Coordinates of N, CA and C in Angstrom, one line a residue:
X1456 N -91.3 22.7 -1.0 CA -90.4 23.2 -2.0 C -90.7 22.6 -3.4
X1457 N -90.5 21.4 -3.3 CA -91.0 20.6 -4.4 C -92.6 21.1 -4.8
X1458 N -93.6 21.0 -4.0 CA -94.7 22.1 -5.1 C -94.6 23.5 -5.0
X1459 N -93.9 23.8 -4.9 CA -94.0 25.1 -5.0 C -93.0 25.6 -7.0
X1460 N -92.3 24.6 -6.8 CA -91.4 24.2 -8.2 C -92.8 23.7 -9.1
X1461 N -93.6 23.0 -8.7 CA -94.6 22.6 -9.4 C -95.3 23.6 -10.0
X1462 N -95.9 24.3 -9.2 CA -96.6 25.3 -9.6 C -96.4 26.5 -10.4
X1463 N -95.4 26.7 -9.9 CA -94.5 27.4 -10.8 C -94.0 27.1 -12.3
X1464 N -93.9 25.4 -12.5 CA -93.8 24.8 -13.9 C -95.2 25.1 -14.6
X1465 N -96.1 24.8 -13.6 CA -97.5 24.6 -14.7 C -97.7 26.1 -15.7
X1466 N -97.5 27.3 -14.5 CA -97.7 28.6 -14.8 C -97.0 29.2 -15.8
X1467 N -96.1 28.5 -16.4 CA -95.4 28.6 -17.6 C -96.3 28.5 -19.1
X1468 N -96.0 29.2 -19.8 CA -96.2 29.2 -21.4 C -95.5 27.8 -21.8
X1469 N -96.5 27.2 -22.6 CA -96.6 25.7 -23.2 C -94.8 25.9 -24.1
X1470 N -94.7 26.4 -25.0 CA -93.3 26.6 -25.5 C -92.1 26.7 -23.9
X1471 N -92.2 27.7 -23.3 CA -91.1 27.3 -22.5 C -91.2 26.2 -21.6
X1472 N -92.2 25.4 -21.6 CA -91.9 24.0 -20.7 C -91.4 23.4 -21.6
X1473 N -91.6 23.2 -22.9 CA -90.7 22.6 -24.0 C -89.1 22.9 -24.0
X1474 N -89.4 24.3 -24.4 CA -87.9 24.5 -24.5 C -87.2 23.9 -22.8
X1475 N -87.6 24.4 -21.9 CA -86.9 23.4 -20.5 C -86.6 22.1 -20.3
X1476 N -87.5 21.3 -21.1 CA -87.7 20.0 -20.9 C -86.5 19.6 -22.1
X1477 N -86.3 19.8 -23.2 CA -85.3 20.1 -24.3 C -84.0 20.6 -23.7
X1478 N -83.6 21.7 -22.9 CA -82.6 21.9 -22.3 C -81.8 20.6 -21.5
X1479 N -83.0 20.3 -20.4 CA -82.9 19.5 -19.4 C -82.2 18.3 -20.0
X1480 N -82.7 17.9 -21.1 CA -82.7 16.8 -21.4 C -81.3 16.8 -22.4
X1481 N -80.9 17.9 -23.0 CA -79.6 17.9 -23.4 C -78.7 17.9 -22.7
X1482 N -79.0 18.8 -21.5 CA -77.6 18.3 -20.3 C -77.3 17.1 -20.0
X1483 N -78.8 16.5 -19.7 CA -78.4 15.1 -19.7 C -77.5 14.4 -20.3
X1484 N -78.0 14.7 -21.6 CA -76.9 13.4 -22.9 C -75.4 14.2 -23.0
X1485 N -75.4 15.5 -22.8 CA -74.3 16.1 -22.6 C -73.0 15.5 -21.7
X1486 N -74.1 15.4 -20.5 CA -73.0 14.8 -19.3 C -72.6 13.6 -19.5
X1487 N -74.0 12.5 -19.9 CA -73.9 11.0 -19.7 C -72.4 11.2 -20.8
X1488 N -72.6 11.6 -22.2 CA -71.4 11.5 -23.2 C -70.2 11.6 -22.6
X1489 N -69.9 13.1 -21.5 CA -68.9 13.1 -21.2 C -68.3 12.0 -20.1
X1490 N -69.3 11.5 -19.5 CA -68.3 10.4 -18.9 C -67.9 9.2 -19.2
X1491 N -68.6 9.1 -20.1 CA -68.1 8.1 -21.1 C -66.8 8.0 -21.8
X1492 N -66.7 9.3 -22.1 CA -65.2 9.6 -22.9 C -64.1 9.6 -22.1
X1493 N -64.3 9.4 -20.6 CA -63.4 9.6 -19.8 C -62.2 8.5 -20.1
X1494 N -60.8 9.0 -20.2 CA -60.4 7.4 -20.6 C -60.3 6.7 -19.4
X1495 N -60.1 5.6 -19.5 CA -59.5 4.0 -18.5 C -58.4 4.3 -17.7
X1496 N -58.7 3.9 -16.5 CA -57.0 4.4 -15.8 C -56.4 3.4 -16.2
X1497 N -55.2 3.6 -16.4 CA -53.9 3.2 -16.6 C -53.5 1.9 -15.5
X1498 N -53.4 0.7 -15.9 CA -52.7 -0.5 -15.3 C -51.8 -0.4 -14.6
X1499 N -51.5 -0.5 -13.2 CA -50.6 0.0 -12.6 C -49.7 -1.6 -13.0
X1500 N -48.3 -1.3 -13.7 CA -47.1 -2.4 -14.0 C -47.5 -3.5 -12.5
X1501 N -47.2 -4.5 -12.4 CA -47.2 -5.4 -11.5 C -45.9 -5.9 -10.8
X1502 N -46.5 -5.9 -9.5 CA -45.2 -5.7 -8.6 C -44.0 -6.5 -9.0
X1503 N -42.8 -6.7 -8.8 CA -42.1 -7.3 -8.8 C -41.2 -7.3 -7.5
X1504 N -41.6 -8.9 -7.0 CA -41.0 -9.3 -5.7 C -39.5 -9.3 -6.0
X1505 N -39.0 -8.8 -4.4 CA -37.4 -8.7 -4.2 C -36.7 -10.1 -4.7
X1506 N -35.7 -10.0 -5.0 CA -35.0 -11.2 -5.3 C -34.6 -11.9 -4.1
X1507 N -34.9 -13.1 -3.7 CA -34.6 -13.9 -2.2 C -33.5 -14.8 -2.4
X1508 N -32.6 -15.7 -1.8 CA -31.8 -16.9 -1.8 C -32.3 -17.7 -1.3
X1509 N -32.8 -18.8 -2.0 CA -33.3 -19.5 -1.5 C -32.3 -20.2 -0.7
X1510 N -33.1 -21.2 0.5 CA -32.4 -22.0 1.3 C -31.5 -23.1 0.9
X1511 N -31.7 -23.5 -0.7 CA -31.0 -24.8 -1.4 C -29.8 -24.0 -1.7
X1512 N -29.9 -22.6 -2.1 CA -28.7 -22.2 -2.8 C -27.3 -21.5 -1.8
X1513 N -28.2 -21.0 -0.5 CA -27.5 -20.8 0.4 C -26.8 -22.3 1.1
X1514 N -27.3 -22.9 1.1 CA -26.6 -24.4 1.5 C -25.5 -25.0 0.6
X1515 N -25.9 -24.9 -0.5 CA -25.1 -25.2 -1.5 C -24.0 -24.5 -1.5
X1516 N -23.9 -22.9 -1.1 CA -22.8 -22.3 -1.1 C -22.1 -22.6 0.1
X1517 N -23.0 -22.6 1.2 CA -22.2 -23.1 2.7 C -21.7 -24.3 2.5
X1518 N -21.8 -25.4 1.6 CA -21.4 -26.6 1.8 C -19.7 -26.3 0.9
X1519 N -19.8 -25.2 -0.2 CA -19.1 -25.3 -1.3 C -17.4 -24.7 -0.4
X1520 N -18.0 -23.7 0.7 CA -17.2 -23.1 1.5 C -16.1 -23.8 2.0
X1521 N -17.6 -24.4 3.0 CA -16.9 -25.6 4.1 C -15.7 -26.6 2.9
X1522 N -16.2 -27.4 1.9 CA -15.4 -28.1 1.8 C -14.2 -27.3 0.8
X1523 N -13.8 -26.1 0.6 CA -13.0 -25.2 0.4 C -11.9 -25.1 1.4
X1524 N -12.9 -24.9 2.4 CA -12.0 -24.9 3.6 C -11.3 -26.3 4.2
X1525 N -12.2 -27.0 4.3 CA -11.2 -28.4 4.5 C -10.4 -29.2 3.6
X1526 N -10.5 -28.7 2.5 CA -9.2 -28.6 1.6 C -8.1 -27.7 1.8
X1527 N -8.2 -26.8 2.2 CA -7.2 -25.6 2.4 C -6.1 -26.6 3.5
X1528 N -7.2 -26.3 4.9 CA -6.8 -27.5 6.1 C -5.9 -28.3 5.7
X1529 N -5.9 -29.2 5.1 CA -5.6 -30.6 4.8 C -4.4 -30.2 3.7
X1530 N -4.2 -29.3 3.0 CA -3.0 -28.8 2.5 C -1.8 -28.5 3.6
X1531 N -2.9 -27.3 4.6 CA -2.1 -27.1 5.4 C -1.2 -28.4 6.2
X1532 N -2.1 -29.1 6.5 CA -1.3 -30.1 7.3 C -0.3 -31.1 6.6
X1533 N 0.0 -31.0 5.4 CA 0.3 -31.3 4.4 C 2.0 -31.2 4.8
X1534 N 2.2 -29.9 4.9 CA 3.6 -29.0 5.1 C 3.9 -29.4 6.4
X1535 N 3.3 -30.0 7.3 CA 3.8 -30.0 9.0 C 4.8 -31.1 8.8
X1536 N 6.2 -30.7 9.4 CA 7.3 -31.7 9.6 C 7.7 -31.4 11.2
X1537 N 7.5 -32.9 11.6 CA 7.7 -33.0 13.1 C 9.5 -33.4 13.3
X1538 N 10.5 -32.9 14.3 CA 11.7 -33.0 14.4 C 12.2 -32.8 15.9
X1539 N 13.1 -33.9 15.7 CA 13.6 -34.0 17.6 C 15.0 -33.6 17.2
X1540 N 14.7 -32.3 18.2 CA 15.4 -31.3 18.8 C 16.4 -31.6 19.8
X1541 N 17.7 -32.3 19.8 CA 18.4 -32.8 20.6 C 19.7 -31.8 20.9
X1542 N 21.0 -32.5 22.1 CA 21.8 -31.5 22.6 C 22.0 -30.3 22.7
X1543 N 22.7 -29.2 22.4 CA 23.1 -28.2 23.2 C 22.1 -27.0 23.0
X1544 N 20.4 -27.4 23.5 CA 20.0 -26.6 23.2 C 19.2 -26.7 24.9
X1545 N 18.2 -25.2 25.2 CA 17.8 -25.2 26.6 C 16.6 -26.3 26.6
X1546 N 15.8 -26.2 25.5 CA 14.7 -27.9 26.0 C 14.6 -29.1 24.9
X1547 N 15.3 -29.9 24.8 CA 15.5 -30.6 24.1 C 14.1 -31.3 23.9
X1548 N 13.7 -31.4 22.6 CA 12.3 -32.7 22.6 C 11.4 -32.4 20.7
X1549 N 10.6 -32.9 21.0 CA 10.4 -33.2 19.3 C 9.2 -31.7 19.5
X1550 N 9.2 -31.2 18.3 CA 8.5 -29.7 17.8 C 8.2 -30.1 16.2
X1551 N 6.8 -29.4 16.0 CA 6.3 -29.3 15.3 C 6.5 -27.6 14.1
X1552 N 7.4 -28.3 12.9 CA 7.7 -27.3 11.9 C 6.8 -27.4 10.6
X1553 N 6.8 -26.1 9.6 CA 6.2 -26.0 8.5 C 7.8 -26.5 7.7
X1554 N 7.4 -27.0 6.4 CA 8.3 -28.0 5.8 C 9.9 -26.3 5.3
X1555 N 8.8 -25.0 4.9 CA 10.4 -24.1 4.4 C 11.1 -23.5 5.8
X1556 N 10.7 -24.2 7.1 CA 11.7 -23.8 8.0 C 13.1 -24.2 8.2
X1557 N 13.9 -23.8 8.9 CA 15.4 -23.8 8.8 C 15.7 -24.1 10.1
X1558 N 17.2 -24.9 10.4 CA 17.8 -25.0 12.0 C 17.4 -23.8 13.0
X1559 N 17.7 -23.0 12.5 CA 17.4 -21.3 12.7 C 16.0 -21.4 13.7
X1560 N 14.6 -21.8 12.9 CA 13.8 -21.8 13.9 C 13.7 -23.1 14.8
X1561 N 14.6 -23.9 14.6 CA 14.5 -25.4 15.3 C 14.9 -24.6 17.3
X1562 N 16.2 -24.2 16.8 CA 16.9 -23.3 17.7 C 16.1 -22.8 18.3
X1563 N 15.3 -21.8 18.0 CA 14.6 -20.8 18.5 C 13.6 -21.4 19.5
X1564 N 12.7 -22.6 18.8 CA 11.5 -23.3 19.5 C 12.0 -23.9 20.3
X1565 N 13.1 -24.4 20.5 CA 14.0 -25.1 21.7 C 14.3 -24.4 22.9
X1566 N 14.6 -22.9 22.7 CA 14.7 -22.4 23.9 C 16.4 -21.7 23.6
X1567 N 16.6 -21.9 22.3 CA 18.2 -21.4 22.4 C 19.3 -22.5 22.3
X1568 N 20.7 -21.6 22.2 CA 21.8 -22.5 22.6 C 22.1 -22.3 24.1
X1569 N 22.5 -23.6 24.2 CA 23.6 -23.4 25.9 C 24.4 -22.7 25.5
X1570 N 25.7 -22.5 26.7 CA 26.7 -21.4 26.7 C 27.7 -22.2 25.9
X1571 N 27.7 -23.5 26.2 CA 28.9 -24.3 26.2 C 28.8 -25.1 24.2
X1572 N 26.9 -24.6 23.6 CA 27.2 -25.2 22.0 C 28.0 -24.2 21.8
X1573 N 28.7 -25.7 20.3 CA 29.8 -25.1 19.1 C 29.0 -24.9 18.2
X1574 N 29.2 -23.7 18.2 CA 28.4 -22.9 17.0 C 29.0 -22.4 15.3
X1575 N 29.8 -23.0 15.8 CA 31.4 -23.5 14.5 C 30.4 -24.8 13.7
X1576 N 30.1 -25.6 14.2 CA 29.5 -27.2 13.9 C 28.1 -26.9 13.4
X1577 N 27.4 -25.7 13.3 CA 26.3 -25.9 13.3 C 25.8 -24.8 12.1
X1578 N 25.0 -25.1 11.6 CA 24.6 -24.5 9.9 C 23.2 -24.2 10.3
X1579 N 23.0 -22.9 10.5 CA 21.7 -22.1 10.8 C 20.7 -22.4 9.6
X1580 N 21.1 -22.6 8.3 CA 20.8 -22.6 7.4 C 20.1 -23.3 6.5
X1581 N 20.0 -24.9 7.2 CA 20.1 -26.2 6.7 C 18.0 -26.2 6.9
X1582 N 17.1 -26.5 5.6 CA 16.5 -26.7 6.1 C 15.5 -28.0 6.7
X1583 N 14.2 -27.9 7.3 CA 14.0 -29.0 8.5 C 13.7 -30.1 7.5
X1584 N 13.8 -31.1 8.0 CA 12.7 -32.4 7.1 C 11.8 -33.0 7.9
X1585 N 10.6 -34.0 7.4 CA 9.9 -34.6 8.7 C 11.2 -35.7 9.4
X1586 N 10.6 -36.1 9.9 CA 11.3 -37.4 11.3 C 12.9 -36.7 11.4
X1587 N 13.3 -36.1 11.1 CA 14.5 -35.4 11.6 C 14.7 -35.3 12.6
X1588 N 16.1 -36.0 13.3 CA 16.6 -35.7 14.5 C 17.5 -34.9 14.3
X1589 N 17.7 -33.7 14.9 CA 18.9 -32.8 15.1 C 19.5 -32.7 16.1
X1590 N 20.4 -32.8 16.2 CA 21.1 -33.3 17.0 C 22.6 -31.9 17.1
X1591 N 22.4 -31.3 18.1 CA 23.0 -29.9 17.9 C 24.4 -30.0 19.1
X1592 N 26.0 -30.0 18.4 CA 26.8 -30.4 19.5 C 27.1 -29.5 20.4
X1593 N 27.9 -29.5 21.1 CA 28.7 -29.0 22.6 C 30.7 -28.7 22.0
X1594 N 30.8 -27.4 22.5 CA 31.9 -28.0 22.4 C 33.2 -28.7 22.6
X1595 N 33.8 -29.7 22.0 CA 34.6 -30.2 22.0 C 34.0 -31.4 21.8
X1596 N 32.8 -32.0 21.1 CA 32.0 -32.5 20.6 C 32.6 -33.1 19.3
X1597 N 33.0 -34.2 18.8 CA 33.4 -34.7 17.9 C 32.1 -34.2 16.4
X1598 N 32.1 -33.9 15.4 CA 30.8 -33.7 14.9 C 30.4 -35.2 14.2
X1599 N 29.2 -35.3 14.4 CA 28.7 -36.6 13.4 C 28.8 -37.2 12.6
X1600 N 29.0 -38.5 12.3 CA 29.1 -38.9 11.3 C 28.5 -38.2 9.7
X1601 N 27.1 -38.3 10.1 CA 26.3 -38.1 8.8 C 26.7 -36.7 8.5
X1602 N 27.3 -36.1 9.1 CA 27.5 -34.7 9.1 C 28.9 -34.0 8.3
X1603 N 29.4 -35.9 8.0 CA 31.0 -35.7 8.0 C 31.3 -34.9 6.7
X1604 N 30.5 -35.1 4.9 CA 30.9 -35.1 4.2 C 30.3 -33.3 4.1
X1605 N 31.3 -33.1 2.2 CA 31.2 -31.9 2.5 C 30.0 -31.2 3.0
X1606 N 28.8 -30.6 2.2 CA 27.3 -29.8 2.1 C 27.0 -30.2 3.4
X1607 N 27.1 -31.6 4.0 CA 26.6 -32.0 5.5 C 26.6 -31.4 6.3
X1608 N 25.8 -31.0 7.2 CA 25.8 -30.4 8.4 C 25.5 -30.5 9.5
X1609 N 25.3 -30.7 11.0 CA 24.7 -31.0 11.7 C 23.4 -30.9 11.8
X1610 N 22.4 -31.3 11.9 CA 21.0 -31.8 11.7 C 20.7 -32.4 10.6
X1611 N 21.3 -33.1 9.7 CA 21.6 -34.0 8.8 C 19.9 -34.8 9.1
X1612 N 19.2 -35.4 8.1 CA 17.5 -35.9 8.5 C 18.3 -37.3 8.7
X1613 N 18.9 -38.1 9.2 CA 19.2 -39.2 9.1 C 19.1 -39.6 10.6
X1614 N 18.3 -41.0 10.9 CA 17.9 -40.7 12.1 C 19.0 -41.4 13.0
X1615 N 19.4 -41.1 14.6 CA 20.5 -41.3 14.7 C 21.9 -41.2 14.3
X1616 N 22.1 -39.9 13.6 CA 23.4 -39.4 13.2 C 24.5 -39.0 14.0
X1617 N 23.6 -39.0 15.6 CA 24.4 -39.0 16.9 C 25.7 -40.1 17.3
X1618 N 25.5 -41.6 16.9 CA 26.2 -42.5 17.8 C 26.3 -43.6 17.1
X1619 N 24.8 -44.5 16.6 CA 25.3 -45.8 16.9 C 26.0 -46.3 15.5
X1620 N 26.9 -46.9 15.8 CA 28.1 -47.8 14.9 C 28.2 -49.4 14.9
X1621 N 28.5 -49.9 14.2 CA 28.8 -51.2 14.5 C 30.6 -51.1 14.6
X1622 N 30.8 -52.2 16.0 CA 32.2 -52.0 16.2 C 32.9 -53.3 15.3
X1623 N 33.5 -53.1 14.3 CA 34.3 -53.9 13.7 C 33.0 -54.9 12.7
X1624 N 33.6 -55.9 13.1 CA 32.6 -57.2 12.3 C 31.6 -57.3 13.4
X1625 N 31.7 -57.0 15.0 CA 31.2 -57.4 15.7 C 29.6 -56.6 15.5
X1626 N 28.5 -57.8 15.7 CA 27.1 -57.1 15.5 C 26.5 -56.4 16.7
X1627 N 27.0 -56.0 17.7 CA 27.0 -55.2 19.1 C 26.8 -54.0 18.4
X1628 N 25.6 -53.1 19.1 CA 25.7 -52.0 18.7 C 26.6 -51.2 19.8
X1629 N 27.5 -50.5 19.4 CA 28.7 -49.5 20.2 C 27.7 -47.8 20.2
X1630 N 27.6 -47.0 21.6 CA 27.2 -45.9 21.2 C 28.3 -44.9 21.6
X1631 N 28.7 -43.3 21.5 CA 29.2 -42.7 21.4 C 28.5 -41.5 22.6
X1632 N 29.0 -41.7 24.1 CA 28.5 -41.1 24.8 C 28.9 -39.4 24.4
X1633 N 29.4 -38.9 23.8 CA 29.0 -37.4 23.5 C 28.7 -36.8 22.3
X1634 N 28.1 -38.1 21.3 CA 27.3 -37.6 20.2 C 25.9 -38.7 20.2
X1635 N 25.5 -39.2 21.4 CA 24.0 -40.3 21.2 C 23.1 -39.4 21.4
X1636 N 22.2 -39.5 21.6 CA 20.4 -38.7 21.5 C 20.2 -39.7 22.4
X1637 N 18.9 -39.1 23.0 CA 18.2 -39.9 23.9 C 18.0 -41.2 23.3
X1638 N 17.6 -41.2 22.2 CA 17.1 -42.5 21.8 C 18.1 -43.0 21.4
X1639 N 19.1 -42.8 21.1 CA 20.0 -43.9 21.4 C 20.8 -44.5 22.3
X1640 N 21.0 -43.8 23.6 CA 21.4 -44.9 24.4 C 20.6 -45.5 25.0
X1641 N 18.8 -45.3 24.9 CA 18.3 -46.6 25.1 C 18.4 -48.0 24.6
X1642 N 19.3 -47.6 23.7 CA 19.9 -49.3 23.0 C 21.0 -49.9 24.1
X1643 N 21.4 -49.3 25.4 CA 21.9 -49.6 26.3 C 21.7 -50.3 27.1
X1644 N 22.1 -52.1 27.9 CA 21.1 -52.5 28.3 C 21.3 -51.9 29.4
X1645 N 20.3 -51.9 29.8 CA 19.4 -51.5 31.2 C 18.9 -50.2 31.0
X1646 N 19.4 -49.6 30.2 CA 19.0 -47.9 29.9 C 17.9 -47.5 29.5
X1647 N 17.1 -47.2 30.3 CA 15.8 -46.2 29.8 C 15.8 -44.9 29.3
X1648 N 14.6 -44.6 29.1 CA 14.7 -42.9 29.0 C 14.9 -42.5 30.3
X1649 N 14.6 -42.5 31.2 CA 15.1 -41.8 32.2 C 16.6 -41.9 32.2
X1650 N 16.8 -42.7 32.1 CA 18.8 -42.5 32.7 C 19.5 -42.5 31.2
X1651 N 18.9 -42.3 30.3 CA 19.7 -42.0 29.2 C 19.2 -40.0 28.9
X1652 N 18.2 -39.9 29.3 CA 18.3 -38.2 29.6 C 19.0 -38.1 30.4
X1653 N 19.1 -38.7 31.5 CA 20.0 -37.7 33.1 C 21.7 -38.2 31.8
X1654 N 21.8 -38.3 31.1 CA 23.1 -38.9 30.3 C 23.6 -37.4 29.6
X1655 N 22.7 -37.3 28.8 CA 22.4 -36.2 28.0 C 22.4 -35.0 29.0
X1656 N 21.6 -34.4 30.0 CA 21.8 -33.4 30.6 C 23.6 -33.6 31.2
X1657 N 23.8 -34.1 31.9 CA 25.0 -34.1 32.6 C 25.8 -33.4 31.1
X1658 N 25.8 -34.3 29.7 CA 26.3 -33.7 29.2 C 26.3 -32.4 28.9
X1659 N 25.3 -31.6 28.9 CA 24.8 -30.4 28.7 C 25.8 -30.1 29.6
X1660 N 25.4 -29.9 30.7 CA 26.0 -28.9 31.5 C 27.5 -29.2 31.7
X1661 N 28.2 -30.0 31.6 CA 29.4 -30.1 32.0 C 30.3 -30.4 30.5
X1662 N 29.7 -31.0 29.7 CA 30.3 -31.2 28.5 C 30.8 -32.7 28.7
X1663 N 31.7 -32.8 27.0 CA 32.0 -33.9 26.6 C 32.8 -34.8 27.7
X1664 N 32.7 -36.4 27.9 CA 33.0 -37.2 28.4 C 34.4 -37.4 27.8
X1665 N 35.4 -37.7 28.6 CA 36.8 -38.2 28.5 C 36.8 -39.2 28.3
X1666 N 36.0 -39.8 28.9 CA 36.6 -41.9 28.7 C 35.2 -42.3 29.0
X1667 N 35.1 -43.3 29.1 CA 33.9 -43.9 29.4 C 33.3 -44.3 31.0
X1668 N 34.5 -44.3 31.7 CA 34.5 -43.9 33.1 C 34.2 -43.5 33.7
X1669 N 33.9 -42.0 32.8 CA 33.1 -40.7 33.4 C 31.9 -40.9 33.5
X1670 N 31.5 -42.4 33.0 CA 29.9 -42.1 33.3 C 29.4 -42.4 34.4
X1671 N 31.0 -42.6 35.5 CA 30.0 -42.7 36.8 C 29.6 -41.6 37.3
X1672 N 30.1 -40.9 36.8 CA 29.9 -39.1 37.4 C 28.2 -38.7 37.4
X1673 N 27.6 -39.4 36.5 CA 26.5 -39.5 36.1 C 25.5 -40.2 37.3
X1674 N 24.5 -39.2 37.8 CA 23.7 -40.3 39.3 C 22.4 -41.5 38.0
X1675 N 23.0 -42.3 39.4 CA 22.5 -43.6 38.7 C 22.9 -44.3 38.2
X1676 N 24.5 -43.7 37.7 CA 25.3 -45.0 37.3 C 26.6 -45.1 38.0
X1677 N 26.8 -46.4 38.5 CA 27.8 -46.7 39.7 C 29.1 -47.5 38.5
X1678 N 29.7 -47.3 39.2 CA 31.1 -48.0 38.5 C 30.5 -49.6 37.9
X1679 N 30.0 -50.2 38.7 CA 29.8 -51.7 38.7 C 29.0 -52.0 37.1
X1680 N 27.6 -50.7 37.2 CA 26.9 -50.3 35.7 C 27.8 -50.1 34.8
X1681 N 28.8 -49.2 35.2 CA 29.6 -48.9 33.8 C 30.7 -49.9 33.3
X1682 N 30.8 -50.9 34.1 CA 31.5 -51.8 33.9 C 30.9 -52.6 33.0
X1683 N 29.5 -52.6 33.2 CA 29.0 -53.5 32.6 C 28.5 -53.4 31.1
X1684 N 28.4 -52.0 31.1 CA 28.3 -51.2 29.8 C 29.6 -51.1 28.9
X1685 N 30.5 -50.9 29.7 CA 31.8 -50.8 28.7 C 32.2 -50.7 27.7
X1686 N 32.0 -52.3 27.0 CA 31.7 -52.7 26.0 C 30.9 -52.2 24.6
X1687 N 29.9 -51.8 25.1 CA 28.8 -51.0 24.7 C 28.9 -49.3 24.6
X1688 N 30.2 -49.1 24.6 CA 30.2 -47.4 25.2 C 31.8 -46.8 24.4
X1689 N 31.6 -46.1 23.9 CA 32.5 -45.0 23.2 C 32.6 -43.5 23.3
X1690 N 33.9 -42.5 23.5 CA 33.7 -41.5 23.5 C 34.7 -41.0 22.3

């Protein structure tokens, strides 16, 4: 193919191999020019990586949380007023209140009134304090000292508002078997918690003592005990 293109060139007239070679040669610079002019592609902008958190700053927030939170906590606990829940209620014993609660929910967390509380004596209304003993009567239940004056009311925060008195000049402490708390006729000698609760329940269910006599009615205490106590004992 190629000589046959040869031969073909030679057999040409001297002017048109010129003029060919002249053509040829202007396509050439024709083309070369045109690619030249071609413009530059265009820079593609450069990526821009997602925005990450780093590990320091996520820490830093988790730490900022946490101790957010254990401040909150520690407010919270702040408000907890602990209160013993005594007499004419179904479980007598110490409960854990937020400081704007009222007798109202002391009652409630207790299990209620018995049949036999005076509910005349007792101020739904009054609110709790910490170390508060409430002390809720029965009736026919003399009401409490601390409870005596006017605004006073039964659950008074005063601890032992139940019973104990000094008798006269004498420095004996005297208690008041149908207004003491558990804790206070353990100031009885020989009296523990056990037999100063079975004290308390009897009262519950039967009510206020007449004399002091009646505490034999009570198991566990024989006439001979309450003789001994006597002195020691008021109703």
């Amino acid at each position: 193919m190629g000589q046959k293109i040869q031969e073909w060139w030679l057999t040409l007239p001297r002017k048109q191999q010129v003029l060919g070679l002249v053509g040829v040669l202007g396509v050439l610079v024709i083309g070369g020019w045109l690619l030249l002019r071609q413009p530059a592609p265009a820079a593609l902008p450069a990526a821009i990586p997602p925005a990450t958190t780093s590990s320091s700053g996520q820490s830093h927030a988790t730490g900022v949380q946490t101790q957010a939170t254990a401040t909150s906590q520690a407010s919270s606990h702040d408000t907890r007023v602990f209160v013993d829940v005594q007499g004419a209620v179904r479980h007598p014993g110490l409960y854990q209140f937020t400081a704007e609660m009222r007798v109202a929910d002391a009652i409630k967390a207790a299990g209620g009134l018995v049949d036999r509380a005076d509910r005349q004596q007792i101020n739904l209304a009054t609110r709790l304090t910490d170390q508060q003993q409430l002390y809720l009567p029965l009736k026919g239940e003399k009401r409490p000292a601390a409870a005596a004056s006017g605004n006073a009311t039964v659950g008074s925060s005063a601890t032992g508002s139940g019973a104990a008195a000094s008798s006269g000049s004498s420095s004996a402490t005297v208690v008041n078997l149908n207004t003491a708390t558990v804790t206070d006729l353990q100031q009885l000698t020989g009296v523990g918690a056990k037999k100063a609760q079975k004290i308390v329940d009897y009262r519950t269910e039967h009510g206020s003592f007449q004399t002091v006599a009646d505490l034999a009615q009570v198991p566990g205490f024989g006439e001979k005990t309450v003789a001994n106590l006597q002195d020691q004992l008021t109703t």
